[in-house]
Amino acid sequence: MQQLDFNSREALTEQLAGEIIERLAAAIADIGEAGLAVSGGRTPVDLFKALSVADLDWSKVTITLVDERWVDPSDDDSNEKLVRTHLLQNNAAAARFIPHKSDHATPFEAEASLNKKLAALPEQLTVTLLGMGEDGHTASFFPGAETLNKALDTHNHIDCCGVVPKTAPHARMTLTLKRILHSDWIVLHLTGAGKKPVLEAALGDGPVVELPVRSVLKQTLTPVSVYWAE
């Protein structure tokens, strides 16, 4: 695992955007396509804006969400709305986008159909951009969620599953750990002083279900870089 600390969020955004674009461009040159999975929240907004104006053949990039709240795409809590507003703009408007939310009443009812849609992604995602909550969750791997073990089971051949957090609003759809680990590079993008002690705790010993971000940080299959700025 690589950990990079920055003196400012602006410096972090500049370096991380450049690295992501370089990797997407290399994948397009090598295999003719690239895959990018992104998370929601306030943290990646400036990064999305920087990526959106990048000089890249975005028509060969497929973007999806790491996870999604089961709300209407017009809702302010929707990650799809966030991505459409800040990332799928300018040059990046040419990218293909696979949202998670559908007309199904619950994410559990939508699992089969979304798994089929996600098959359009490259077998290996080029970059997966994760965040982390101060409760130690990443994606929608929330401590105490009833389907957490299903989401973390790398022997389960599904790309997504429904989750109902006990400590956060809205049912969710999330990429499974197995699908996230099928990435060339995973980035844990963190801002704020409150995230640092959680990260340090997660890097220590303890059960994954207590701090589910450990499922990504403690594995050795896929390279992980932590980008942090206060």
PDB file of C-alpha atoms in Angstrom:
ATOM      1  CA  MET A   1       0.000   0.000   0.000  1.00  0.00           C
ATOM      2  CA  GLN A   2       1.172   3.499  -0.867  1.00  0.00           C
ATOM      3  CA  GLN A   3       0.206   6.488   1.303  1.00  0.00           C
ATOM      4  CA  LEU A   4       0.561  10.055   0.026  1.00  0.00           C
ATOM      5  CA  ASP A   5      -0.158  13.076   2.231  1.00  0.00           C
ATOM      6  CA  PHE A   6      -0.620  16.514   0.679  1.00  0.00           C
ATOM      7  CA  ASN A   7      -0.341  20.009   2.109  1.00  0.00           C
ATOM      8  CA  SER A   8      -3.495  21.109   0.303  1.00  0.00           C
ATOM      9  CA  ARG A   9      -6.554  19.592  -1.325  1.00  0.00           C
ATOM     10  CA  GLU A  10      -5.673  21.478  -4.504  1.00  0.00           C
ATOM     11  CA  ALA A  11      -2.298  19.748  -4.738  1.00  0.00           C
ATOM     12  CA  LEU A  12      -3.932  16.381  -4.103  1.00  0.00           C
ATOM     13  CA  THR A  13      -6.528  16.981  -6.818  1.00  0.00           C
ATOM     14  CA  GLU A  14      -3.922  18.020  -9.356  1.00  0.00           C
ATOM     15  CA  GLN A  15      -1.694  14.999  -8.812  1.00  0.00           C
ATOM     16  CA  LEU A  16      -4.499  12.450  -8.528  1.00  0.00           C
ATOM     17  CA  ALA A  17      -6.312  13.739 -11.618  1.00  0.00           C
ATOM     18  CA  GLY A  18      -3.090  13.506 -13.609  1.00  0.00           C
ATOM     19  CA  GLU A  19      -2.452   9.941 -12.450  1.00  0.00           C
ATOM     20  CA  ILE A  20      -5.993   8.815 -13.255  1.00  0.00           C
ATOM     21  CA  ILE A  21      -5.913  10.349 -16.737  1.00  0.00           C
ATOM     22  CA  GLU A  22      -2.520   8.769 -17.423  1.00  0.00           C
ATOM     23  CA  ARG A  23      -3.837   5.350 -16.443  1.00  0.00           C
ATOM     24  CA  LEU A  24      -7.058   5.694 -18.437  1.00  0.00           C
ATOM     25  CA  ALA A  25      -5.099   6.784 -21.508  1.00  0.00           C
ATOM     26  CA  ALA A  26      -2.683   3.855 -21.130  1.00  0.00           C
ATOM     27  CA  ALA A  27      -5.569   1.378 -20.891  1.00  0.00           C
ATOM     28  CA  ILE A  28      -7.171   2.823 -24.033  1.00  0.00           C
ATOM     29  CA  ALA A  29      -3.844   2.508 -25.856  1.00  0.00           C
ATOM     30  CA  ASP A  30      -3.292  -1.048 -24.608  1.00  0.00           C
ATOM     31  CA  ILE A  31      -6.739  -2.656 -24.837  1.00  0.00           C
ATOM     32  CA  GLY A  32      -8.919  -0.068 -26.577  1.00  0.00           C
ATOM     33  CA  GLU A  33     -11.050   0.827 -23.537  1.00  0.00           C
ATOM     34  CA  ALA A  34     -10.889   1.884 -19.916  1.00  0.00           C
ATOM     35  CA  GLY A  35     -13.138   1.491 -16.877  1.00  0.00           C
ATOM     36  CA  LEU A  36     -13.549   3.942 -14.013  1.00  0.00           C
ATOM     37  CA  ALA A  37     -15.601   3.382 -10.849  1.00  0.00           C
ATOM     38  CA  VAL A  38     -16.187   6.444  -8.674  1.00  0.00           C
ATOM     39  CA  SER A  39     -17.626   7.210  -5.265  1.00  0.00           C
ATOM     40  CA  GLY A  40     -19.925  10.018  -4.173  1.00  0.00           C
ATOM     41  CA  GLY A  41     -19.841  12.544  -1.369  1.00  0.00           C
ATOM     42  CA  ARG A  42     -18.268  15.991  -1.234  1.00  0.00           C
ATOM     43  CA  THR A  43     -14.649  14.812  -1.339  1.00  0.00           C
ATOM     44  CA  PRO A  44     -14.334  13.997  -5.074  1.00  0.00           C
ATOM     45  CA  VAL A  45     -16.205  17.017  -6.516  1.00  0.00           C
ATOM     46  CA  ASP A  46     -13.088  19.047  -7.380  1.00  0.00           C
ATOM     47  CA  LEU A  47     -11.430  15.910  -8.746  1.00  0.00           C
ATOM     48  CA  PHE A  48     -14.469  15.241 -10.964  1.00  0.00           C
ATOM     49  CA  LYS A  49     -14.305  18.788 -12.320  1.00  0.00           C
ATOM     50  CA  ALA A  50     -10.608  18.389 -13.106  1.00  0.00           C
ATOM     51  CA  LEU A  51     -11.167  15.057 -14.845  1.00  0.00           C
ATOM     52  CA  SER A  52     -14.076  16.397 -16.892  1.00  0.00           C
ATOM     53  CA  VAL A  53     -11.848  18.774 -18.883  1.00  0.00           C
ATOM     54  CA  ALA A  54      -9.031  16.283 -19.478  1.00  0.00           C
ATOM     55  CA  ASP A  55      -7.892  15.702 -23.045  1.00  0.00           C
ATOM     56  CA  LEU A  56      -8.788  12.025 -23.374  1.00  0.00           C
ATOM     57  CA  ASP A  57     -10.828   9.853 -25.729  1.00  0.00           C
ATOM     58  CA  TRP A  58     -13.688   9.658 -23.260  1.00  0.00           C
ATOM     59  CA  SER A  59     -15.842   7.755 -25.746  1.00  0.00           C
ATOM     60  CA  LYS A  60     -13.706   4.723 -24.878  1.00  0.00           C
ATOM     61  CA  VAL A  61     -14.181   5.103 -21.118  1.00  0.00           C
ATOM     62  CA  THR A  62     -17.014   3.416 -19.207  1.00  0.00           C
ATOM     63  CA  ILE A  63     -17.815   4.984 -15.845  1.00  0.00           C
ATOM     64  CA  THR A  64     -19.890   3.464 -13.084  1.00  0.00           C
ATOM     65  CA  LEU A  65     -20.513   4.102  -9.412  1.00  0.00           C
ATOM     66  CA  VAL A  66     -18.898   2.255  -6.539  1.00  0.00           C
ATOM     67  CA  ASP A  67     -22.195   2.537  -4.690  1.00  0.00           C
ATOM     68  CA  GLU A  68     -25.493   4.382  -4.723  1.00  0.00           C
ATOM     69  CA  ARG A  69     -28.237   5.393  -2.327  1.00  0.00           C
ATOM     70  CA  TRP A  70     -31.588   4.008  -3.450  1.00  0.00           C
ATOM     71  CA  VAL A  71     -33.098   7.431  -4.129  1.00  0.00           C
ATOM     72  CA  ASP A  72     -34.359   9.136  -7.270  1.00  0.00           C
ATOM     73  CA  PRO A  73     -31.514  10.369  -9.509  1.00  0.00           C
ATOM     74  CA  SER A  74     -32.838  13.907  -9.061  1.00  0.00           C
ATOM     75  CA  ASP A  75     -32.395  13.689  -5.275  1.00  0.00           C
ATOM     76  CA  ASP A  76     -29.518  15.642  -3.760  1.00  0.00           C
ATOM     77  CA  ASP A  77     -28.394  12.433  -2.003  1.00  0.00           C
ATOM     78  CA  SER A  78     -27.961  10.667  -5.352  1.00  0.00           C
ATOM     79  CA  ASN A  79     -24.412   9.806  -6.385  1.00  0.00           C
ATOM     80  CA  GLU A  80     -25.643   9.594  -9.965  1.00  0.00           C
ATOM     81  CA  LYS A  81     -26.724  13.241  -9.766  1.00  0.00           C
ATOM     82  CA  LEU A  82     -23.316  14.181  -8.383  1.00  0.00           C
ATOM     83  CA  VAL A  83     -21.497  12.394 -11.192  1.00  0.00           C
ATOM     84  CA  ARG A  84     -23.734  13.784 -13.920  1.00  0.00           C
ATOM     85  CA  THR A  85     -23.358  17.310 -12.521  1.00  0.00           C
ATOM     86  CA  HIS A  86     -19.587  17.377 -12.005  1.00  0.00           C
ATOM     87  CA  LEU A  87     -17.901  14.544 -13.952  1.00  0.00           C
ATOM     88  CA  LEU A  88     -20.005  13.803 -17.025  1.00  0.00           C
ATOM     89  CA  GLN A  89     -19.479  17.329 -18.318  1.00  0.00           C
ATOM     90  CA  ASN A  90     -17.180  19.016 -20.839  1.00  0.00           C
ATOM     91  CA  ASN A  91     -14.919  16.421 -22.523  1.00  0.00           C
ATOM     92  CA  ALA A  92     -16.053  13.649 -20.202  1.00  0.00           C
ATOM     93  CA  ALA A  93     -19.644  13.991 -21.403  1.00  0.00           C
ATOM     94  CA  ALA A  94     -18.633  11.535 -24.139  1.00  0.00           C
ATOM     95  CA  ALA A  95     -18.023   8.720 -21.637  1.00  0.00           C
ATOM     96  CA  ARG A  96     -20.431   5.823 -21.259  1.00  0.00           C
ATOM     97  CA  PHE A  97     -22.133   5.761 -17.857  1.00  0.00           C
ATOM     98  CA  ILE A  98     -23.715   2.809 -16.064  1.00  0.00           C
ATOM     99  CA  PRO A  99     -25.861   4.092 -13.160  1.00  0.00           C
ATOM    100  CA  HIS A 100     -27.026   1.846 -10.343  1.00  0.00           C
ATOM    101  CA  LYS A 101     -30.487   3.196  -9.616  1.00  0.00           C
ATOM    102  CA  SER A 102     -33.424   1.689 -11.491  1.00  0.00           C
ATOM    103  CA  ASP A 103     -37.207   1.612 -11.144  1.00  0.00           C
ATOM    104  CA  HIS A 104     -37.069  -1.395  -8.822  1.00  0.00           C
ATOM    105  CA  ALA A 105     -38.513  -0.687  -5.397  1.00  0.00           C
ATOM    106  CA  THR A 106     -35.413  -1.915  -3.578  1.00  0.00           C
ATOM    107  CA  PRO A 107     -31.772  -2.501  -4.493  1.00  0.00           C
ATOM    108  CA  PHE A 108     -32.239  -6.188  -3.730  1.00  0.00           C
ATOM    109  CA  GLU A 109     -34.822  -6.482  -6.499  1.00  0.00           C
ATOM    110  CA  ALA A 110     -32.403  -4.742  -8.890  1.00  0.00           C
ATOM    111  CA  GLU A 111     -29.352  -6.927  -8.266  1.00  0.00           C
ATOM    112  CA  ALA A 112     -29.864  -9.309 -11.194  1.00  0.00           C
ATOM    113  CA  SER A 113     -30.489  -6.594 -13.778  1.00  0.00           C
ATOM    114  CA  LEU A 114     -27.609  -4.402 -12.628  1.00  0.00           C
ATOM    115  CA  ASN A 115     -25.222  -7.356 -12.598  1.00  0.00           C
ATOM    116  CA  LYS A 116     -26.050  -7.838 -16.279  1.00  0.00           C
ATOM    117  CA  LYS A 117     -25.460  -4.155 -17.063  1.00  0.00           C
ATOM    118  CA  LEU A 118     -22.141  -4.132 -15.224  1.00  0.00           C
ATOM    119  CA  ALA A 119     -20.918  -6.870 -17.554  1.00  0.00           C
ATOM    120  CA  ALA A 120     -20.317  -4.056 -20.061  1.00  0.00           C
ATOM    121  CA  LEU A 121     -17.388  -2.861 -17.945  1.00  0.00           C
ATOM    122  CA  PRO A 122     -13.890  -4.039 -18.795  1.00  0.00           C
ATOM    123  CA  GLU A 123     -13.019  -7.221 -16.923  1.00  0.00           C
ATOM    124  CA  GLN A 124     -10.464  -5.193 -14.980  1.00  0.00           C
ATOM    125  CA  LEU A 125     -11.502  -1.704 -13.937  1.00  0.00           C
ATOM    126  CA  THR A 126      -8.662   0.662 -14.756  1.00  0.00           C
ATOM    127  CA  VAL A 127      -9.185   2.812 -11.652  1.00  0.00           C
ATOM    128  CA  THR A 128     -11.555   2.466  -8.705  1.00  0.00           C
ATOM    129  CA  LEU A 129     -11.922   5.580  -6.597  1.00  0.00           C
ATOM    130  CA  LEU A 130     -13.051   4.915  -3.030  1.00  0.00           C
ATOM    131  CA  GLY A 131     -13.866   7.125  -0.077  1.00  0.00           C
ATOM    132  CA  MET A 132     -14.103   6.310   3.612  1.00  0.00           C
ATOM    133  CA  GLY A 133     -16.469   7.359   6.368  1.00  0.00           C
ATOM    134  CA  GLU A 134     -15.426   8.091   9.936  1.00  0.00           C
ATOM    135  CA  ASP A 135     -17.149   4.814  10.879  1.00  0.00           C
ATOM    136  CA  GLY A 136     -14.623   2.944   8.738  1.00  0.00           C
ATOM    137  CA  HIS A 137     -16.978   2.125   5.861  1.00  0.00           C
ATOM    138  CA  THR A 138     -15.957   2.245   2.240  1.00  0.00           C
ATOM    139  CA  ALA A 139     -18.223   1.697  -0.765  1.00  0.00           C
ATOM    140  CA  SER A 140     -21.421   0.663   1.085  1.00  0.00           C
ATOM    141  CA  PHE A 141     -19.605  -1.802   3.312  1.00  0.00           C
ATOM    142  CA  PHE A 142     -21.123  -0.504   6.549  1.00  0.00           C
ATOM    143  CA  PRO A 143     -20.328  -2.026   9.942  1.00  0.00           C
ATOM    144  CA  GLY A 144     -23.277  -4.081  11.134  1.00  0.00           C
ATOM    145  CA  ALA A 145     -25.154  -4.189   7.823  1.00  0.00           C
ATOM    146  CA  GLU A 146     -26.995  -7.497   7.419  1.00  0.00           C
ATOM    147  CA  THR A 147     -25.598  -8.158   3.936  1.00  0.00           C
ATOM    148  CA  LEU A 148     -22.037  -7.047   4.757  1.00  0.00           C
ATOM    149  CA  ASN A 149     -20.678 -10.586   4.603  1.00  0.00           C
ATOM    150  CA  LYS A 150     -22.289 -11.093   1.200  1.00  0.00           C
ATOM    151  CA  ALA A 151     -20.723  -7.879  -0.115  1.00  0.00           C
ATOM    152  CA  LEU A 152     -17.298  -8.900   1.217  1.00  0.00           C
ATOM    153  CA  ASP A 153     -17.412 -12.529   0.062  1.00  0.00           C
ATOM    154  CA  THR A 154     -14.815 -12.803  -2.703  1.00  0.00           C
ATOM    155  CA  HIS A 155     -16.064 -16.298  -3.578  1.00  0.00           C
ATOM    156  CA  ASN A 156     -19.486 -14.914  -4.506  1.00  0.00           C
ATOM    157  CA  HIS A 157     -19.607 -14.369  -8.267  1.00  0.00           C
ATOM    158  CA  ILE A 158     -21.670 -11.193  -8.299  1.00  0.00           C
ATOM    159  CA  ASP A 159     -20.631  -7.651  -9.115  1.00  0.00           C
ATOM    160  CA  CYS A 160     -23.132  -5.821  -6.923  1.00  0.00           C
ATOM    161  CA  CYS A 161     -25.482  -6.342  -4.011  1.00  0.00           C
ATOM    162  CA  GLY A 162     -28.009  -4.456  -1.920  1.00  0.00           C
ATOM    163  CA  VAL A 163     -27.165  -3.126   1.536  1.00  0.00           C
ATOM    164  CA  VAL A 164     -29.237  -1.526   4.287  1.00  0.00           C
ATOM    165  CA  PRO A 165     -26.933   0.362   6.688  1.00  0.00           C
ATOM    166  CA  LYS A 166     -27.846   0.549  10.360  1.00  0.00           C
ATOM    167  CA  THR A 167     -25.978   3.825  10.827  1.00  0.00           C
ATOM    168  CA  ALA A 168     -26.801   5.786   7.648  1.00  0.00           C
ATOM    169  CA  PRO A 169     -29.969   6.715   5.762  1.00  0.00           C
ATOM    170  CA  HIS A 170     -31.244   4.979   2.619  1.00  0.00           C
ATOM    171  CA  ALA A 171     -30.859   1.460   1.327  1.00  0.00           C
ATOM    172  CA  ARG A 172     -27.915   1.164  -1.028  1.00  0.00           C
ATOM    173  CA  MET A 173     -26.495  -0.727  -3.970  1.00  0.00           C
ATOM    174  CA  THR A 174     -22.770  -1.396  -3.861  1.00  0.00           C
ATOM    175  CA  LEU A 175     -20.131  -3.028  -5.967  1.00  0.00           C
ATOM    176  CA  THR A 176     -18.930  -6.133  -4.166  1.00  0.00           C
ATOM    177  CA  LEU A 177     -15.411  -6.440  -2.816  1.00  0.00           C
ATOM    178  CA  LYS A 178     -14.709  -9.054  -5.478  1.00  0.00           C
ATOM    179  CA  ARG A 179     -15.596  -6.575  -8.252  1.00  0.00           C
ATOM    180  CA  ILE A 180     -13.647  -3.738  -6.649  1.00  0.00           C
ATOM    181  CA  LEU A 181     -10.549  -5.903  -6.374  1.00  0.00           C
ATOM    182  CA  HIS A 182     -10.806  -6.618 -10.100  1.00  0.00           C
ATOM    183  CA  SER A 183      -9.143  -3.249 -10.677  1.00  0.00           C
ATOM    184  CA  ASP A 184      -5.710  -2.294 -11.907  1.00  0.00           C
ATOM    185  CA  TRP A 185      -5.495   0.393  -9.232  1.00  0.00           C
ATOM    186  CA  ILE A 186      -7.584   1.341  -6.198  1.00  0.00           C
ATOM    187  CA  VAL A 187      -7.413   4.827  -4.725  1.00  0.00           C
ATOM    188  CA  LEU A 188      -8.661   5.708  -1.261  1.00  0.00           C
ATOM    189  CA  HIS A 189      -9.305   9.460  -1.551  1.00  0.00           C
ATOM    190  CA  LEU A 190      -9.564  11.118   1.867  1.00  0.00           C
ATOM    191  CA  THR A 191      -9.839  14.693   3.110  1.00  0.00           C
ATOM    192  CA  GLY A 192     -10.231  16.064   6.606  1.00  0.00           C
ATOM    193  CA  ALA A 193      -8.395  15.595   9.888  1.00  0.00           C
ATOM    194  CA  GLY A 194     -11.107  13.263  11.199  1.00  0.00           C
ATOM    195  CA  LYS A 195     -10.235  10.592   8.636  1.00  0.00           C
ATOM    196  CA  LYS A 196      -6.587  10.216   9.697  1.00  0.00           C
ATOM    197  CA  PRO A 197      -7.138   8.357  13.013  1.00  0.00           C
ATOM    198  CA  VAL A 198      -9.714   6.096  11.348  1.00  0.00           C
ATOM    199  CA  LEU A 199      -7.207   5.244   8.631  1.00  0.00           C
ATOM    200  CA  GLU A 200      -4.506   4.526  11.223  1.00  0.00           C
ATOM    201  CA  ALA A 201      -6.892   2.272  13.139  1.00  0.00           C
ATOM    202  CA  ALA A 202      -7.878   0.452   9.953  1.00  0.00           C
ATOM    203  CA  LEU A 203      -4.246  -0.216   9.127  1.00  0.00           C
ATOM    204  CA  GLY A 204      -3.853  -1.883  12.517  1.00  0.00           C
ATOM    205  CA  ASP A 205      -5.025  -5.301  13.576  1.00  0.00           C
ATOM    206  CA  GLY A 206      -8.703  -6.054  14.027  1.00  0.00           C
ATOM    207  CA  PRO A 207     -11.707  -7.597  12.298  1.00  0.00           C
ATOM    208  CA  VAL A 208     -12.774  -6.406   8.869  1.00  0.00           C
ATOM    209  CA  VAL A 209     -16.412  -6.198   9.956  1.00  0.00           C
ATOM    210  CA  GLU A 210     -15.445  -3.610  12.607  1.00  0.00           C
ATOM    211  CA  LEU A 211     -13.777  -1.283  10.076  1.00  0.00           C
ATOM    212  CA  PRO A 212     -14.761  -2.620   6.650  1.00  0.00           C
ATOM    213  CA  VAL A 213     -12.253  -0.413   4.823  1.00  0.00           C
ATOM    214  CA  ARG A 214      -9.751  -3.022   6.022  1.00  0.00           C
ATOM    215  CA  SER A 215     -11.135  -5.309   3.313  1.00  0.00           C
ATOM    216  CA  VAL A 216      -9.355  -3.097   0.787  1.00  0.00           C
ATOM    217  CA  LEU A 217      -6.378  -1.911   2.808  1.00  0.00           C
ATOM    218  CA  LYS A 218      -5.311  -5.329   4.101  1.00  0.00           C
ATOM    219  CA  GLN A 219      -5.578  -7.316   0.870  1.00  0.00           C
ATOM    220  CA  THR A 220      -2.622  -8.008  -1.417  1.00  0.00           C
ATOM    221  CA  LEU A 221      -4.341  -8.728  -4.740  1.00  0.00           C
ATOM    222  CA  THR A 222      -4.742  -5.166  -6.036  1.00  0.00           C
ATOM    223  CA  PRO A 223      -2.438  -2.142  -5.585  1.00  0.00           C
ATOM    224  CA  VAL A 224      -3.922   0.517  -3.294  1.00  0.00           C
ATOM    225  CA  SER A 225      -2.866   4.128  -2.880  1.00  0.00           C
ATOM    226  CA  VAL A 226      -4.172   6.398  -0.118  1.00  0.00           C
ATOM    227  CA  TYR A 227      -4.348  10.088  -1.056  1.00  0.00           C
ATOM    228  CA  TRP A 228      -5.015  12.338   1.946  1.00  0.00           C
ATOM    229  CA  ALA A 229      -5.150  16.074   2.559  1.00  0.00           C
ATOM    230  CA  GLU A 230      -6.576  17.961   5.509  1.00  0.00           C
TER     231      GLU A 230
END
